[in-house]
mmCIF file with all atom_site columns, C-alpha atoms in Angstrom:
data_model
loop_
_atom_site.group_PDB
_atom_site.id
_atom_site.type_symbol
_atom_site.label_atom_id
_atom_site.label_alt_id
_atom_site.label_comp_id
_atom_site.label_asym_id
_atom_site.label_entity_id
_atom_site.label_seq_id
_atom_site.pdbx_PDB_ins_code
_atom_site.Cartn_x
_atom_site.Cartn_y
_atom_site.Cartn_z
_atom_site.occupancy
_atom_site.B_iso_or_equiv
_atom_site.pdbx_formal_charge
_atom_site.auth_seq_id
_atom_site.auth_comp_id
_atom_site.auth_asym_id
_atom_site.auth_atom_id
_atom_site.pdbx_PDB_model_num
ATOM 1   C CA . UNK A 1 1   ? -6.445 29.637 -71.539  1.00 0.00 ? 1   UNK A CA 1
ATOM 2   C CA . UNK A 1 2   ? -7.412 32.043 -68.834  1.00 0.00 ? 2   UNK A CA 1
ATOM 3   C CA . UNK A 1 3   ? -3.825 34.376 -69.668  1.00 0.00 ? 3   UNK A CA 1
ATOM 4   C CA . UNK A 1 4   ? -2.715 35.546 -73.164  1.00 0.00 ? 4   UNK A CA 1
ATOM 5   C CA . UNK A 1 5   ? 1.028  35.161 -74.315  1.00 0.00 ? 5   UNK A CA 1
ATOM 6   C CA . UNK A 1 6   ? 3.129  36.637 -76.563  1.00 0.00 ? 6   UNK A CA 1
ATOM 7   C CA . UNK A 1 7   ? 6.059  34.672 -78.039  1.00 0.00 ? 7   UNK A CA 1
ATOM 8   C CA . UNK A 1 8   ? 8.217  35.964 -80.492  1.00 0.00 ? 8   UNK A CA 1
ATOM 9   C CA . UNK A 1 9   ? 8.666  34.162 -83.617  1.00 0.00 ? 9   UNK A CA 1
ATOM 10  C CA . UNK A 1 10  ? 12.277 34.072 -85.362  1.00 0.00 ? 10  UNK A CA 1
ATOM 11  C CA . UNK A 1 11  ? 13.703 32.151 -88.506  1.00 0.00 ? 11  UNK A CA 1
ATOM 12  C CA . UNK A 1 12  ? 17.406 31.001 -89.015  1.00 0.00 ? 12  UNK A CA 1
ATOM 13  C CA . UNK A 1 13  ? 19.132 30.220 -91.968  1.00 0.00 ? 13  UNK A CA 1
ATOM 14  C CA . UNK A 1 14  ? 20.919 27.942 -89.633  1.00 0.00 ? 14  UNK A CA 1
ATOM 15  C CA . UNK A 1 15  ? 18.862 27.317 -86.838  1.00 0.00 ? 15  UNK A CA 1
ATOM 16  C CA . UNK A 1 16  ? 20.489 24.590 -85.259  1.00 0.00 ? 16  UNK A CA 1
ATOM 17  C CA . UNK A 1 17  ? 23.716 26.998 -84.767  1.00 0.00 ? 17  UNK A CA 1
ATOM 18  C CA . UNK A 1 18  ? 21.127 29.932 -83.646  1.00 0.00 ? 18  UNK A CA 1
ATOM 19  C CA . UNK A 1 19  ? 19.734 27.542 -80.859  1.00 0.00 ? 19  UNK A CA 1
ATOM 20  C CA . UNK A 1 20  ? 23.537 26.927 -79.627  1.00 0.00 ? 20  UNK A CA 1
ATOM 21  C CA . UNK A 1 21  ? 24.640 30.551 -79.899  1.00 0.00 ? 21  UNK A CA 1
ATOM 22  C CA . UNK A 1 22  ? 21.547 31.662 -77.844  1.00 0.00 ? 22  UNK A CA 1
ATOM 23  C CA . UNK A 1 23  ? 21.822 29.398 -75.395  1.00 0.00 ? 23  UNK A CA 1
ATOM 24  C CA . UNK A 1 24  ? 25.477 30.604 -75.259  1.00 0.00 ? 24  UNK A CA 1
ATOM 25  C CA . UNK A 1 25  ? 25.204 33.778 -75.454  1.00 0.00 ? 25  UNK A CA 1
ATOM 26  C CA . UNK A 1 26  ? 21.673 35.052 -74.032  1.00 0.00 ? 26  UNK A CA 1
ATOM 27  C CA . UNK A 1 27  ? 21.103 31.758 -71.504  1.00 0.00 ? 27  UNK A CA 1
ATOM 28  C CA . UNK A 1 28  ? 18.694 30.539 -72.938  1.00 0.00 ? 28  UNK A CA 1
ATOM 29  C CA . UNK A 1 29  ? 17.466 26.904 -72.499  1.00 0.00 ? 29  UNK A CA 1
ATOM 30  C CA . UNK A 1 30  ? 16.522 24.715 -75.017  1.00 0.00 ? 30  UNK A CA 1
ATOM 31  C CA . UNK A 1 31  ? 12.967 23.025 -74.162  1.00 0.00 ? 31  UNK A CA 1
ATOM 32  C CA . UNK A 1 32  ? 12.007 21.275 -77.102  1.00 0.00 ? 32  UNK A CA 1
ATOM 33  C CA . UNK A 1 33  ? 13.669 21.040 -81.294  1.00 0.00 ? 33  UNK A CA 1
ATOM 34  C CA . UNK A 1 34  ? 11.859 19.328 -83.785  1.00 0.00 ? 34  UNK A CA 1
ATOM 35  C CA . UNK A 1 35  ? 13.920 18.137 -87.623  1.00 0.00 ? 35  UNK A CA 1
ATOM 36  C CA . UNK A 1 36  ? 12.524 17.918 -90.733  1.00 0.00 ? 36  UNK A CA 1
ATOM 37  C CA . UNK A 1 37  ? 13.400 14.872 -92.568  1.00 0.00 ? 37  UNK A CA 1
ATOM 38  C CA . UNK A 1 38  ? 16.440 16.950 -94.217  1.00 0.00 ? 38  UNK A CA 1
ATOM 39  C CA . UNK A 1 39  ? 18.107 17.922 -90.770  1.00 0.00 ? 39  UNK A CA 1
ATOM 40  C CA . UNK A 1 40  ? 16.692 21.600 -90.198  1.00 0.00 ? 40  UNK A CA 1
ATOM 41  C CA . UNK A 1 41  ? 14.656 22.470 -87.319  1.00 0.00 ? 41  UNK A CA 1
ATOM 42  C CA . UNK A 1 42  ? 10.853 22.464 -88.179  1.00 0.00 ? 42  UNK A CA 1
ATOM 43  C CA . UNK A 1 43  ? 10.226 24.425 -84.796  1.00 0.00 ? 43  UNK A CA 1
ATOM 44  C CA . UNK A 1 44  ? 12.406 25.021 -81.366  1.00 0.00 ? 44  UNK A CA 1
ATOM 45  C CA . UNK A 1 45  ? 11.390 26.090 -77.645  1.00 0.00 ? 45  UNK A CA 1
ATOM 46  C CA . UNK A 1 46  ? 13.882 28.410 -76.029  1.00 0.00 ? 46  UNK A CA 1
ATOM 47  C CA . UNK A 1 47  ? 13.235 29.393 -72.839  1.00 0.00 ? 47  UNK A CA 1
ATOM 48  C CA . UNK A 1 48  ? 14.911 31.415 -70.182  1.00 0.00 ? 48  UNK A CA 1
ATOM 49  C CA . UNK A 1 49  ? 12.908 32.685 -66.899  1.00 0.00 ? 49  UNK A CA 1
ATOM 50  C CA . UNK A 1 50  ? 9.658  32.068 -67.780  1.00 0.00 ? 50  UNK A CA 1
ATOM 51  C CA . UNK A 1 51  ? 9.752  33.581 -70.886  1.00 0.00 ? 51  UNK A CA 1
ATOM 52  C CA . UNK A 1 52  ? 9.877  32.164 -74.397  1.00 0.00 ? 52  UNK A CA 1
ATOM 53  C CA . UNK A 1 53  ? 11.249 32.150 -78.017  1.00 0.00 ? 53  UNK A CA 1
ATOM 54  C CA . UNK A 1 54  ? 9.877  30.385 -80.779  1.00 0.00 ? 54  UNK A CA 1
ATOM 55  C CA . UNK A 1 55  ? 12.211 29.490 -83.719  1.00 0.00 ? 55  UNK A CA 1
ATOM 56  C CA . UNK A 1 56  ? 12.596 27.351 -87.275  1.00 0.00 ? 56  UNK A CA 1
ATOM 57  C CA . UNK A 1 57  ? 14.751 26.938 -90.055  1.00 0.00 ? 57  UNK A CA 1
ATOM 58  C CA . UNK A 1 58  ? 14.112 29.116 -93.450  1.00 0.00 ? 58  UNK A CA 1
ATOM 59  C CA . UNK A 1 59  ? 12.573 26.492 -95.464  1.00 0.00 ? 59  UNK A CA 1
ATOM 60  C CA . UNK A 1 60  ? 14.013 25.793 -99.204  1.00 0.00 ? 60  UNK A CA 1
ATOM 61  C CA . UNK A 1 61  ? 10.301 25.784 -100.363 1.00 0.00 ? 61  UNK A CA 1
ATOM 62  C CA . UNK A 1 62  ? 8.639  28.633 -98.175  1.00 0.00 ? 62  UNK A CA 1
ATOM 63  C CA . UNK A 1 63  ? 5.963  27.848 -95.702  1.00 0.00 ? 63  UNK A CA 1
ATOM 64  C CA . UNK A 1 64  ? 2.584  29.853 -95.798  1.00 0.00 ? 64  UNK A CA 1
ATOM 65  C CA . UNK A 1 65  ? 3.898  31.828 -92.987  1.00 0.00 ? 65  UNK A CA 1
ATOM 66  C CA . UNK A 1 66  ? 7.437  31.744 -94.184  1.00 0.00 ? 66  UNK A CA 1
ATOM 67  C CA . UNK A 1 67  ? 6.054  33.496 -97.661  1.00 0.00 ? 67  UNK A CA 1
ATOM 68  C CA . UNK A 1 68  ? 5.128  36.760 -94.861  1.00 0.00 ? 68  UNK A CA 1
ATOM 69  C CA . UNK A 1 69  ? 8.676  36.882 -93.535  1.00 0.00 ? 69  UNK A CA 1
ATOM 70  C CA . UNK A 1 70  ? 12.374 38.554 -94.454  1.00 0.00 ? 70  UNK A CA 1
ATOM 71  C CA . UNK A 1 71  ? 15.851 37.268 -93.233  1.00 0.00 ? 71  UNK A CA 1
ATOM 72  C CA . UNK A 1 72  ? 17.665 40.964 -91.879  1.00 0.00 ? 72  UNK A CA 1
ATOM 73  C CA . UNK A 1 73  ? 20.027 40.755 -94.865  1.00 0.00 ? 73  UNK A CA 1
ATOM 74  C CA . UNK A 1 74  ? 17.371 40.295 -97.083  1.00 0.00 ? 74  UNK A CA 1
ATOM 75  C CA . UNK A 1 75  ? 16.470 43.925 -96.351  1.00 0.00 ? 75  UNK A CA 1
ATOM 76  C CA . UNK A 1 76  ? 20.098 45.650 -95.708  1.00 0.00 ? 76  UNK A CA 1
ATOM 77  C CA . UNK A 1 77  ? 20.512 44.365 -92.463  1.00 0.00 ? 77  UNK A CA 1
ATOM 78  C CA . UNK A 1 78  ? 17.575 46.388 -90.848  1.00 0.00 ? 78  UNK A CA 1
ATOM 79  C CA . UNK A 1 79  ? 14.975 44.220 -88.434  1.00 0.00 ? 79  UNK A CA 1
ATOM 80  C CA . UNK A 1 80  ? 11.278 45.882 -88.725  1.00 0.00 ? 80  UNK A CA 1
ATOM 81  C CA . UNK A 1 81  ? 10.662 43.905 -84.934  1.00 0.00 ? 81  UNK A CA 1
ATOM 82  C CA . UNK A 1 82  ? 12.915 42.945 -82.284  1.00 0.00 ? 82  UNK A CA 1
ATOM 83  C CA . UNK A 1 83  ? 12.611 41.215 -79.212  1.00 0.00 ? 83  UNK A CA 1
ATOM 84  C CA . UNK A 1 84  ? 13.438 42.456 -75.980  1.00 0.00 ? 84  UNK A CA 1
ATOM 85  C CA . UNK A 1 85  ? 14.680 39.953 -73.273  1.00 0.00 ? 85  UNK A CA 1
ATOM 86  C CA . UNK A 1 86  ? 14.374 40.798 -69.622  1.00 0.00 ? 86  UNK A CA 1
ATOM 87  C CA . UNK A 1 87  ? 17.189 39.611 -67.438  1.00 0.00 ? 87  UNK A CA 1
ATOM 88  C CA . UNK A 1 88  ? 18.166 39.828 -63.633  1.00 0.00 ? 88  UNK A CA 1
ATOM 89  C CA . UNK A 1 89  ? 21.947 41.254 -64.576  1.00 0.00 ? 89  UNK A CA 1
ATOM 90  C CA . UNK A 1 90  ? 22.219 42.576 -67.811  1.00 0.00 ? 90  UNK A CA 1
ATOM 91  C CA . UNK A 1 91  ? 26.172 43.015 -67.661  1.00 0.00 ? 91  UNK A CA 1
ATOM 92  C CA . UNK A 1 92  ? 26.507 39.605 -66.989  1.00 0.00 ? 92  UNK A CA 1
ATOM 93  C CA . UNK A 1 93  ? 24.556 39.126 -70.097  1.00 0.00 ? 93  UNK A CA 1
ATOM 94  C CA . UNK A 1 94  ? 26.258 41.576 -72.356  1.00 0.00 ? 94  UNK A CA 1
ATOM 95  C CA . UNK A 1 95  ? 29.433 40.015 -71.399  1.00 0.00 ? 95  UNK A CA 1
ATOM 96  C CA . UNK A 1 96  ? 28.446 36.421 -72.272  1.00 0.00 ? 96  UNK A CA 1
ATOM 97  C CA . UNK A 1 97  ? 27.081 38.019 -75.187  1.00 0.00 ? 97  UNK A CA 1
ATOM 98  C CA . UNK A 1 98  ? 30.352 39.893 -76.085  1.00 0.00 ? 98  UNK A CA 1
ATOM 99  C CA . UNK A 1 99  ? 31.839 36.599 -75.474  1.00 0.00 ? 99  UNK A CA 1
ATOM 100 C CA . UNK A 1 100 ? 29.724 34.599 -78.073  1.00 0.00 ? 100 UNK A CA 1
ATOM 101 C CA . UNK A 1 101 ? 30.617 36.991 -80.833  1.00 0.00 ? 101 UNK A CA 1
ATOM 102 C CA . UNK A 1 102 ? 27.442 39.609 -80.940  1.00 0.00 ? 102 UNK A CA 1
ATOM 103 C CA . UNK A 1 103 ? 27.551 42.561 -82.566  1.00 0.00 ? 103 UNK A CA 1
ATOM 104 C CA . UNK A 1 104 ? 27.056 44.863 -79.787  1.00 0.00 ? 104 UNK A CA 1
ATOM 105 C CA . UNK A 1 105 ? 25.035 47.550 -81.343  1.00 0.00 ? 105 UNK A CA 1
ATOM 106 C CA . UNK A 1 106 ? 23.758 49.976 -78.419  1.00 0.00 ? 106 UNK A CA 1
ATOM 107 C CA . UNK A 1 107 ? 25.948 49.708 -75.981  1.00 0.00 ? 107 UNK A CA 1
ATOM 108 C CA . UNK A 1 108 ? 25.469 48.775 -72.222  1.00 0.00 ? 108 UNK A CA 1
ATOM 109 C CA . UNK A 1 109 ? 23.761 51.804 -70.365  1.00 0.00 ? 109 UNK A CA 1
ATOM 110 C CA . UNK A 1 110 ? 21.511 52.287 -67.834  1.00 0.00 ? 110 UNK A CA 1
ATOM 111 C CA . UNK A 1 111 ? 17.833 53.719 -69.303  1.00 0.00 ? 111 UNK A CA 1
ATOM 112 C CA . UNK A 1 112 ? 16.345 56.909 -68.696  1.00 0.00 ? 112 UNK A CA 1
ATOM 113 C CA . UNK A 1 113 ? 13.364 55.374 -68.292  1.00 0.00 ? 113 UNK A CA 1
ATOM 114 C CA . UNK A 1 114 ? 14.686 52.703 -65.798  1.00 0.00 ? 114 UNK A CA 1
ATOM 115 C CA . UNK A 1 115 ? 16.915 49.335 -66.280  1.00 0.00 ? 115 UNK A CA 1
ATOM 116 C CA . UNK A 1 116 ? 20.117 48.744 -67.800  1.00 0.00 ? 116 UNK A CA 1
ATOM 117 C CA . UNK A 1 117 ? 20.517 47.167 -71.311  1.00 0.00 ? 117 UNK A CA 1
ATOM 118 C CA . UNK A 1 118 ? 22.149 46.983 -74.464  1.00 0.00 ? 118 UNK A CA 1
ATOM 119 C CA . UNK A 1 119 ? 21.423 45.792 -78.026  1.00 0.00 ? 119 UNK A CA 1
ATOM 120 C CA . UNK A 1 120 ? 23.455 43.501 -80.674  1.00 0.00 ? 120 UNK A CA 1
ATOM 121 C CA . UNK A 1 121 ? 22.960 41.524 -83.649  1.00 0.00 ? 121 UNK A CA 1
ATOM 122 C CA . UNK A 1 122 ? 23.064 37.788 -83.187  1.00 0.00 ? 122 UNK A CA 1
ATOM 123 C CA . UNK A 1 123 ? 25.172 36.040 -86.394  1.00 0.00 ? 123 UNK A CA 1
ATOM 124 C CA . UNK A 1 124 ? 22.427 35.895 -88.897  1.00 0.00 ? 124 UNK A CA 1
ATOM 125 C CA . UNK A 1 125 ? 21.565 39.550 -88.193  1.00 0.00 ? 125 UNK A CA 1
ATOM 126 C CA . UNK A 1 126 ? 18.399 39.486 -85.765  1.00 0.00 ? 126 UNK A CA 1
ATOM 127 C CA . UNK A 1 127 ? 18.389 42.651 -83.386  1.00 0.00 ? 127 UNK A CA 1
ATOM 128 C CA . UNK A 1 128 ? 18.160 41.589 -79.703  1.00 0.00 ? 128 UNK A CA 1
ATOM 129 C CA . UNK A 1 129 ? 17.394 43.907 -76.840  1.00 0.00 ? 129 UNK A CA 1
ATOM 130 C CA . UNK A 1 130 ? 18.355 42.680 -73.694  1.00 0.00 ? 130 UNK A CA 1
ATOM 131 C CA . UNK A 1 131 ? 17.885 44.342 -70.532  1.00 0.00 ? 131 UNK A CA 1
ATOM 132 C CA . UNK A 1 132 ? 16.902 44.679 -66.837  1.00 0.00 ? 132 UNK A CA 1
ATOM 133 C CA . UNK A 1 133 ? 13.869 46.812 -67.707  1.00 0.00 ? 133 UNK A CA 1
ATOM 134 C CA . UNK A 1 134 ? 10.703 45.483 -66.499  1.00 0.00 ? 134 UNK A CA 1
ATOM 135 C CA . UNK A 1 135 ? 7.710  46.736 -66.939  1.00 0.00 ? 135 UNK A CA 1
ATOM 136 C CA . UNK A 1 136 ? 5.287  44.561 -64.942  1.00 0.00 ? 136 UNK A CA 1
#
């Protein structure tokens, strides 16, 4: 691979409600879901614009990987990453996301720095920043 990526990697209680609330709410697309044999998603593609989200189901028996990682409520509701999600019209966004139920946390501004965004929680918690900042 001649170009590096970075996807960011998320875990859901629930992740089979996660994948339907962020396609709701964010637009995202779902490209691919794999089960486990008890009905929880082994790993998901979400994709909107060219860019990517990985996710999977918190495992009853953690994973190698899974042993590394905390659910937000797991440490008082604080995230120690977040993504940030460039769109093309982030009001259209933050209202679909209003509409889905998000926990709008930063409000919809526009950035000293350029772009408009906002941030909010999704229902298990996770911090999303979504915005029309971009820096390429």
């Amino acid at each position: 691979m001649s170009n590096s990526l970075i996807i960011p990697c998320l875990r859901y209680r629930d992740a089979a409600a996660a994948i339907d609330w962020l396609c709701s709410a964010f637009g995202f697309e779902k490209q691919v879901a794999y089960p486990n044999p008890d009905g929880t998603i082994a790993h998901a593609q979400l994709t909107l614009d060219g860019g990517m989200v990985m996710l999977g189901s918190v495992g009853k028996v953690p994973t190698e990987w899974g042993k590394l990682i905390r659910q937000p409520d797991e440490l008082g509701g604080v995230e120690t990453q977040s993504a940030y999600v460039c769109v093309h019209n982030a009001d259209t966004v933050y209202l679909r996301a209003r509409a889905a139920g998000a926990a709008i946390v930063i409000d919809i501004k526009d950035e000293d720095y350029g772009g408009r965004g906002f941030s909010c929680r999704d229902p298990e918690g996770h911090l999303w920043s979504i915005g029309t900042y971009n820096p390429w």
